[in-house]
PDB file of C-alpha atoms in Angstrom:
ATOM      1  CA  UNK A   1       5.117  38.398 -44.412  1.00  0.00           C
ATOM      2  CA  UNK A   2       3.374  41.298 -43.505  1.00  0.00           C
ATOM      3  CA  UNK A   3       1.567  41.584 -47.081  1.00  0.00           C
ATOM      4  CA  UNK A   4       0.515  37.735 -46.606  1.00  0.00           C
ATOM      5  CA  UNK A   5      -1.100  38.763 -42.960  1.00  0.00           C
ATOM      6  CA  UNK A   6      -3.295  41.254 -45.309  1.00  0.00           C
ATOM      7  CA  UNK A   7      -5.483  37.985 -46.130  1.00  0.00           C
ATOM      8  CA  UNK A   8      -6.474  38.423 -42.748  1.00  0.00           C
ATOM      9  CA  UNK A   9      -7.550  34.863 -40.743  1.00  0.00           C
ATOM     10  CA  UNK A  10      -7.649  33.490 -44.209  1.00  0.00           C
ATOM     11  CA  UNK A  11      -3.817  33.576 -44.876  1.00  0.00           C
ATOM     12  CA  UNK A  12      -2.646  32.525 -41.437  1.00  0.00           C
ATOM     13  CA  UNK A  13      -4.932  29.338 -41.878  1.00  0.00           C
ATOM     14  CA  UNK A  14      -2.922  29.000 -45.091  1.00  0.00           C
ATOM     15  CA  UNK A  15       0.196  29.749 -43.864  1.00  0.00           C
ATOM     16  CA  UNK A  16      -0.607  27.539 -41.263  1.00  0.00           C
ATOM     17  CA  UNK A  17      -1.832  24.950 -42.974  1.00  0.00           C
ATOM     18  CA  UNK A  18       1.578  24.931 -45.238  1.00  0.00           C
ATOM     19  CA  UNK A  19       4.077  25.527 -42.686  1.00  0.00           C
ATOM     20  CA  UNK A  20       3.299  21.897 -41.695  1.00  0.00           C
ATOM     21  CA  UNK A  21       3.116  20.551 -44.959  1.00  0.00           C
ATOM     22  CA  UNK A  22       6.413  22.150 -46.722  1.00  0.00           C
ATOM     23  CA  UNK A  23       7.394  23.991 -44.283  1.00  0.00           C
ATOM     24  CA  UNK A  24       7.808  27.422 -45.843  1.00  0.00           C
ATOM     25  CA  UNK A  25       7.592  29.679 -43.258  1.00  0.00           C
ATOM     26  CA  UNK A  26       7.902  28.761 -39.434  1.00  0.00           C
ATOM     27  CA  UNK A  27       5.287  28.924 -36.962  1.00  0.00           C
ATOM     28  CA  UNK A  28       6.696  31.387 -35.113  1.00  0.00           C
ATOM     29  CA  UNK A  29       7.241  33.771 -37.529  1.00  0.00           C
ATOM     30  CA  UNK A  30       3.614  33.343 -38.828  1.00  0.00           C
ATOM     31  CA  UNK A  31       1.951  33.291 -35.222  1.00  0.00           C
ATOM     32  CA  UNK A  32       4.407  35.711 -33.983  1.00  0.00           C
ATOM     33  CA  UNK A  33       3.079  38.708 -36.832  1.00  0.00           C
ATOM     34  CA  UNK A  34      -0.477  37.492 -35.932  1.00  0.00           C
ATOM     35  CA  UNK A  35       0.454  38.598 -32.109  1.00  0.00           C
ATOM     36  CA  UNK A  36       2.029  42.066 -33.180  1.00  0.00           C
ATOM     37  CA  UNK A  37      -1.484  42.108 -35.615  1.00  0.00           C
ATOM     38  CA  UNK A  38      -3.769  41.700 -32.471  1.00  0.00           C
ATOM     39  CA  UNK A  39      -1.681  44.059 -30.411  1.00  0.00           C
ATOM     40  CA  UNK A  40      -2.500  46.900 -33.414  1.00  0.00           C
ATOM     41  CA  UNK A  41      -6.699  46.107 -33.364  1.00  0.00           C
ATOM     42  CA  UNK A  42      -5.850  44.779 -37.021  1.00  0.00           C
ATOM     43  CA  UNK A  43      -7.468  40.793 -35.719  1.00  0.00           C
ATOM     44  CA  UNK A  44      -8.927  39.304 -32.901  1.00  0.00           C
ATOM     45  CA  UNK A  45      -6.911  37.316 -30.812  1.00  0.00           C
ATOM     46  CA  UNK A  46      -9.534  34.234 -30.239  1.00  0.00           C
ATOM     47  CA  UNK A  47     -10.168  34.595 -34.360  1.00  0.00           C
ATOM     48  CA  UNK A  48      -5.883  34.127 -35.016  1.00  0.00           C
ATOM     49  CA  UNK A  49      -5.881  31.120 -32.172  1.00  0.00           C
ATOM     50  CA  UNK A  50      -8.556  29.214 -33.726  1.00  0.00           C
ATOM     51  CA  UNK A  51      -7.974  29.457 -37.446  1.00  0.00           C
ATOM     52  CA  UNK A  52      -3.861  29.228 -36.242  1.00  0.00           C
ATOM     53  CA  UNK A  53      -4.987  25.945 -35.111  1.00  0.00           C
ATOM     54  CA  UNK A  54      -6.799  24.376 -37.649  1.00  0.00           C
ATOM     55  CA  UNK A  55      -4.381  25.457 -39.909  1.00  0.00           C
ATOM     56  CA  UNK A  56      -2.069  23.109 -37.937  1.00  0.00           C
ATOM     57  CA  UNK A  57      -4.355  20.400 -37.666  1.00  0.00           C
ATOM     58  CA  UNK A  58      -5.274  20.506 -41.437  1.00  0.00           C
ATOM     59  CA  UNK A  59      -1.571  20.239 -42.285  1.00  0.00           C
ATOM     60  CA  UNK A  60      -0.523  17.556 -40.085  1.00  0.00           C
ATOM     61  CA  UNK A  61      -3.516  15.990 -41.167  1.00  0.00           C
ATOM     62  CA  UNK A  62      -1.576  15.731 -45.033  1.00  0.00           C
ATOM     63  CA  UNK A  63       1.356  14.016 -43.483  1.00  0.00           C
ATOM     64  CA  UNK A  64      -0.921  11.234 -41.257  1.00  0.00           C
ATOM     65  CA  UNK A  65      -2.562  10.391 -44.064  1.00  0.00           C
ATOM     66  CA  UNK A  66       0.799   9.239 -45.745  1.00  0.00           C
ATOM     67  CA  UNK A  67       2.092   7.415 -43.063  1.00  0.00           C
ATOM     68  CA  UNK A  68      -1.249   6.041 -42.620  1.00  0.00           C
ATOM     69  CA  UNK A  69      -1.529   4.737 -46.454  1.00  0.00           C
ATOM     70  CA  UNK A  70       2.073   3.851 -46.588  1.00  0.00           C
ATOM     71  CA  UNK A  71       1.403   1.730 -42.921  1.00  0.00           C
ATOM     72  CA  UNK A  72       4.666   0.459 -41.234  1.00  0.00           C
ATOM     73  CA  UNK A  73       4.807  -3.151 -42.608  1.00  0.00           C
ATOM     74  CA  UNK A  74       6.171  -1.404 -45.896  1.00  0.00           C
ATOM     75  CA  UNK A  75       9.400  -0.457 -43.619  1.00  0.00           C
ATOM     76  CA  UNK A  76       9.862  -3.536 -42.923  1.00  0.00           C
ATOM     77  CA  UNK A  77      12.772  -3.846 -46.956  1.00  0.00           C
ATOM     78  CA  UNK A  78      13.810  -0.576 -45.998  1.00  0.00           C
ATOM     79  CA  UNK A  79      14.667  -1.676 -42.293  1.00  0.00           C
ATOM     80  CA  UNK A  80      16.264  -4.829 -43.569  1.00  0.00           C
ATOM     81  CA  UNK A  81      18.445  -2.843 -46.078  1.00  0.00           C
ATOM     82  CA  UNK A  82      19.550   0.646 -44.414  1.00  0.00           C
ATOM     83  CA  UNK A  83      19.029  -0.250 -40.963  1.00  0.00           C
ATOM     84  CA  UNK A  84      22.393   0.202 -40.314  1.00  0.00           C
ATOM     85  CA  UNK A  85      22.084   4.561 -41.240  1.00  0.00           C
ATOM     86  CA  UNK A  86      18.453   4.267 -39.865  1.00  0.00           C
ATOM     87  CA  UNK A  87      20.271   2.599 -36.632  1.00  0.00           C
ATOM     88  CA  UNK A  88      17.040   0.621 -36.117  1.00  0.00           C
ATOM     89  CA  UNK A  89      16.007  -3.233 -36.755  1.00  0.00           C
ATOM     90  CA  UNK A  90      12.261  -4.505 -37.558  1.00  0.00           C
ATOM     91  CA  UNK A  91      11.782  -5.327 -33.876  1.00  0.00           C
ATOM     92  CA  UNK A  92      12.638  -1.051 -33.113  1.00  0.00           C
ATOM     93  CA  UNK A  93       9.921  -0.741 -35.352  1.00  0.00           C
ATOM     94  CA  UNK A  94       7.234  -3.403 -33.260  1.00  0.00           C
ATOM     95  CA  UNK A  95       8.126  -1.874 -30.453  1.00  0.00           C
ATOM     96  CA  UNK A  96       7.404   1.682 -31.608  1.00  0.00           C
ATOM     97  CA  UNK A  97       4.007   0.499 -32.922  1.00  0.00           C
ATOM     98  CA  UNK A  98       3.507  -1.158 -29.460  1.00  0.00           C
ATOM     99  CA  UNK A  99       4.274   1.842 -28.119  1.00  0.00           C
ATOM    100  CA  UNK A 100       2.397   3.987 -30.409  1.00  0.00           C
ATOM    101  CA  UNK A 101      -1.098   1.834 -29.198  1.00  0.00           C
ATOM    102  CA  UNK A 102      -0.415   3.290 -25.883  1.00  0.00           C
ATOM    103  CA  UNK A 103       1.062   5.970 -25.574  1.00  0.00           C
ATOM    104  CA  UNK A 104       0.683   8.195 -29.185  1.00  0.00           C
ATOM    105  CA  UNK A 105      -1.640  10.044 -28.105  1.00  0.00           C
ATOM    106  CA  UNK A 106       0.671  11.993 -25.708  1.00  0.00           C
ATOM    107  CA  UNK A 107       3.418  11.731 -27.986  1.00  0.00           C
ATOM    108  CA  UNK A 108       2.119  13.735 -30.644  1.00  0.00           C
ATOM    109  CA  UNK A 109       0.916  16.237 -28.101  1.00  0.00           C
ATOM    110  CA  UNK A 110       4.641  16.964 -26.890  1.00  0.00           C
ATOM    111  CA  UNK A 111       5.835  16.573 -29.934  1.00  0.00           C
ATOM    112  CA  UNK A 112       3.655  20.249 -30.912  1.00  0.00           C
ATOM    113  CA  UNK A 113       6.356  21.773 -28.949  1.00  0.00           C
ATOM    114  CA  UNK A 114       9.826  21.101 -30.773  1.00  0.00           C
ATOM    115  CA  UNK A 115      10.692  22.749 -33.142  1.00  0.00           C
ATOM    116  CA  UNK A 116      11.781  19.754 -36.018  1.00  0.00           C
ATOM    117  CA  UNK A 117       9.214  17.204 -34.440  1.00  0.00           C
ATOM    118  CA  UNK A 118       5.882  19.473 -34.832  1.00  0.00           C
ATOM    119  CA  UNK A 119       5.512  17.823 -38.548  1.00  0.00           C
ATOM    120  CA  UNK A 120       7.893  14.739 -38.485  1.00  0.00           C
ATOM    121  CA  UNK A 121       5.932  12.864 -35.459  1.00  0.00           C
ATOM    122  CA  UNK A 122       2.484  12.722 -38.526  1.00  0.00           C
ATOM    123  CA  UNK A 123       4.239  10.428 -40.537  1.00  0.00           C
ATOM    124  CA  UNK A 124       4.821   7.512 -37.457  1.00  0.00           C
ATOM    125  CA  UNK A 125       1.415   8.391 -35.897  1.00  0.00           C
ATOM    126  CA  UNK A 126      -0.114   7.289 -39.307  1.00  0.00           C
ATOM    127  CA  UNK A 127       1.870   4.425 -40.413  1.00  0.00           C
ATOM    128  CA  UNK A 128       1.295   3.010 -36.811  1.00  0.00           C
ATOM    129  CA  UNK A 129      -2.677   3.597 -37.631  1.00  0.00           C
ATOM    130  CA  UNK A 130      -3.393   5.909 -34.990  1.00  0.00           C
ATOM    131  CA  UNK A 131      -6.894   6.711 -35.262  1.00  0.00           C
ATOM    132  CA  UNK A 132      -8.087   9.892 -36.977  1.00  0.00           C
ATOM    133  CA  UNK A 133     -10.198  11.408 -34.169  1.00  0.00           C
ATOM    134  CA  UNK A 134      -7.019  10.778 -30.923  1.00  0.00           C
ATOM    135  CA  UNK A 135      -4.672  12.229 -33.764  1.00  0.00           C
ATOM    136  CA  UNK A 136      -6.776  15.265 -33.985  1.00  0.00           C
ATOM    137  CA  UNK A 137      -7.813  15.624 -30.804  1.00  0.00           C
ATOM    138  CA  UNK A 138      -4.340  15.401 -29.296  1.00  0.00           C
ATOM    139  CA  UNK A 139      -2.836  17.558 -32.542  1.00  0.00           C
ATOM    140  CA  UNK A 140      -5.599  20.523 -31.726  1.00  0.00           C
ATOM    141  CA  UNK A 141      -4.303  20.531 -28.128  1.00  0.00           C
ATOM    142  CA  UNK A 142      -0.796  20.652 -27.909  1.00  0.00           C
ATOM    143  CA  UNK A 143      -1.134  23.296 -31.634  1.00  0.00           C
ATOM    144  CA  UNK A 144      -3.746  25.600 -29.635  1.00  0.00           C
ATOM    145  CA  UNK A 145      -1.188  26.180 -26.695  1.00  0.00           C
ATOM    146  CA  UNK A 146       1.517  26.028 -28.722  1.00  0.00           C
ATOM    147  CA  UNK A 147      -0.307  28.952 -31.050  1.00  0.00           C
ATOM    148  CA  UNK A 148      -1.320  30.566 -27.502  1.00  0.00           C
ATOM    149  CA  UNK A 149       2.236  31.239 -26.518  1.00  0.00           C
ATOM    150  CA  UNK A 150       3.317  32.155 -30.141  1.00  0.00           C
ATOM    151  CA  UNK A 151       0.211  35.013 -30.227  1.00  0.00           C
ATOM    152  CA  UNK A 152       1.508  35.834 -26.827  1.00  0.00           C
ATOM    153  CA  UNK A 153       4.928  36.628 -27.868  1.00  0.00           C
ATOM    154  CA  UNK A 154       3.980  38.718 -30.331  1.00  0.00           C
ATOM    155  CA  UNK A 155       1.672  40.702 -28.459  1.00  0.00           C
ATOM    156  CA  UNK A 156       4.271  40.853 -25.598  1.00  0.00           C
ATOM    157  CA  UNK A 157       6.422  42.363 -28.565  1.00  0.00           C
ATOM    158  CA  UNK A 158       4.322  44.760 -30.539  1.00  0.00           C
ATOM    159  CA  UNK A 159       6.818  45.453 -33.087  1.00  0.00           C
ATOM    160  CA  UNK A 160       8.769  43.918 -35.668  1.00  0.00           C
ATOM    161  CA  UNK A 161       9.140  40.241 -36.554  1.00  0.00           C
ATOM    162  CA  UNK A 162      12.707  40.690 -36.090  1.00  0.00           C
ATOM    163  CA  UNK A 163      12.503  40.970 -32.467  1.00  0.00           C
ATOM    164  CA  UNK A 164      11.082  37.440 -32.536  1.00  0.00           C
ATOM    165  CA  UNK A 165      13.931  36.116 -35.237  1.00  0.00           C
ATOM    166  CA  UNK A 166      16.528  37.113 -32.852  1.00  0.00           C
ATOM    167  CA  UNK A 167      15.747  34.917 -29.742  1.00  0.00           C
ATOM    168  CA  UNK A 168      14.374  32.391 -31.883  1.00  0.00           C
ATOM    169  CA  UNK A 169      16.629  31.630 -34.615  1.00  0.00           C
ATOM    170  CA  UNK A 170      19.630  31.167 -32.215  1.00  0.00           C
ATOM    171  CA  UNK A 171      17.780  28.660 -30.213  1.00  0.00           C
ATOM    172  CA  UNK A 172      16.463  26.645 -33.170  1.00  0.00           C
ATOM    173  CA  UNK A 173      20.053  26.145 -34.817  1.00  0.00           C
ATOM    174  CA  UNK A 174      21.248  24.989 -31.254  1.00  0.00           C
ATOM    175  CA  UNK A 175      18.734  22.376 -31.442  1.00  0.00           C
ATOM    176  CA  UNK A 176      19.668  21.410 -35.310  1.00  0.00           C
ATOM    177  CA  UNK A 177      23.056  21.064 -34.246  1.00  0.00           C
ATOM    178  CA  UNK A 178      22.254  18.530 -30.980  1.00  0.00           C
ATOM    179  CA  UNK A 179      19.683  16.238 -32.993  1.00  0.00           C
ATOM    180  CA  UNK A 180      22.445  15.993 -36.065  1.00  0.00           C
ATOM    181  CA  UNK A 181      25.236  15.467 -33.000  1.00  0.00           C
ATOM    182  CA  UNK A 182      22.721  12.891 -31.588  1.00  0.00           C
ATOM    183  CA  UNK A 183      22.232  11.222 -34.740  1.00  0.00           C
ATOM    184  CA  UNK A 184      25.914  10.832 -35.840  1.00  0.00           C
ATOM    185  CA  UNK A 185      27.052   9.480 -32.433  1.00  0.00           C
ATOM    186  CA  UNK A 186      23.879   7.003 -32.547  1.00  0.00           C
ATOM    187  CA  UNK A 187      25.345   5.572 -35.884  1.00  0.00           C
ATOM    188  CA  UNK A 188      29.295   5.781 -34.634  1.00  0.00           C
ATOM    189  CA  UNK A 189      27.932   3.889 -31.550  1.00  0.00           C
ATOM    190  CA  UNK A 190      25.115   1.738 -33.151  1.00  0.00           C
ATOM    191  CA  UNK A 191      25.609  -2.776 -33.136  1.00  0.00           C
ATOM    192  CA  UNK A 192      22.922  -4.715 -34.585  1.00  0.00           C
ATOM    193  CA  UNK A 193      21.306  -6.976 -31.565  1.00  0.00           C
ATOM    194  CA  UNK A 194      23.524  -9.950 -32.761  1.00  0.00           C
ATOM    195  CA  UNK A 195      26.590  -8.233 -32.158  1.00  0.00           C
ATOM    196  CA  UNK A 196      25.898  -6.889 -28.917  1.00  0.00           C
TER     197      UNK A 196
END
């Protein structure tokens, strides 16, 4: 990691930039070094934020542009064939897009915050054609605070990414655990509208 901070602003917009798109490397490992960087005078804290950022937006922009080619109609044989693993029918998926007109916007800017969402919530936002500009706009937002408190971290730190891992790490495999919890009980407990 530290050898890839070398690039300078350069390889955090990379690193950036992938961590959303194969997720290599979490955010807050990447964001977190940054911090410790700017706490040593090795980069400017405004300069890691902003090139953090569009890193993030550039990334997330990849997976929109999926969703947004694939578009949700194409769910629609998938829906009617695995619905019951999905635990979803075609009218979840109306009322998502429904949803999605009004309040996606928002969505996406919360979702910047969770740890397994921060990527995921591109695909939906583009196949329910959220427009490019509110799905930038709201992605730069909730990524620059995000990125803010990341920098911060590291700065608070000053020393090795380690220090980061070890509150971090803990709390992301507690959340892993409760979304595939979640998920199982939502398919032990899941009836198709016709049977309920």
């Amino acid at each position: 990691m530290n050898g890839l901070l070398d690039w300078g602003y350069w390889g955090i917009f990379v690193l950036m930039m992938l961590e959303n798109i194969v997720p290599p490397i979490p955010s807050e490992a990447i964001m977190g070094m940054a911090g410790i960087a700017v706490s040593k005078g090795k980069l400017d804290l405004i300069g890691v934020i902003v090139v953090g950022t569009l890193g993030t937006v550039v990334g997330n922009l990849f997976w929109w542009e999926i969703g947004r080619r694939l578009g949700y109609e194409r769910l629609r044989p998938l829906v009617t064939r695995w619905g019951r693993w999905l635990t979803i029918e075609w009218e979840d998926v109306e009322k998502l897009h429904r949803y999605f007109d009004r309040w996606g916007g928002i969505t996406v800017f919360v979702f910047r915050f969770l740890p397994f969402g921060r990527t995921v919530i591109s695909i939906p936002a583009g196949m329910m054609h959220m427009p490019f500009l509110r799905f930038c706009l709201f992605t730069c937002a909730g990524s620059l605070l995000w990125n803010c408190l990341l920098v911060s971290v590291g700065m608070g730190l000053d020393t090795h990414i380690e220090d980061i891992e070890r509150f971090i790490v803990p709390a992301l495999i507690a959340f892993a655990v409760l979304c595939v919890g979640g998920y199982v009980w939502r398919v032990v407990t899941w009836k198709p509208r016709a049977q309920r």
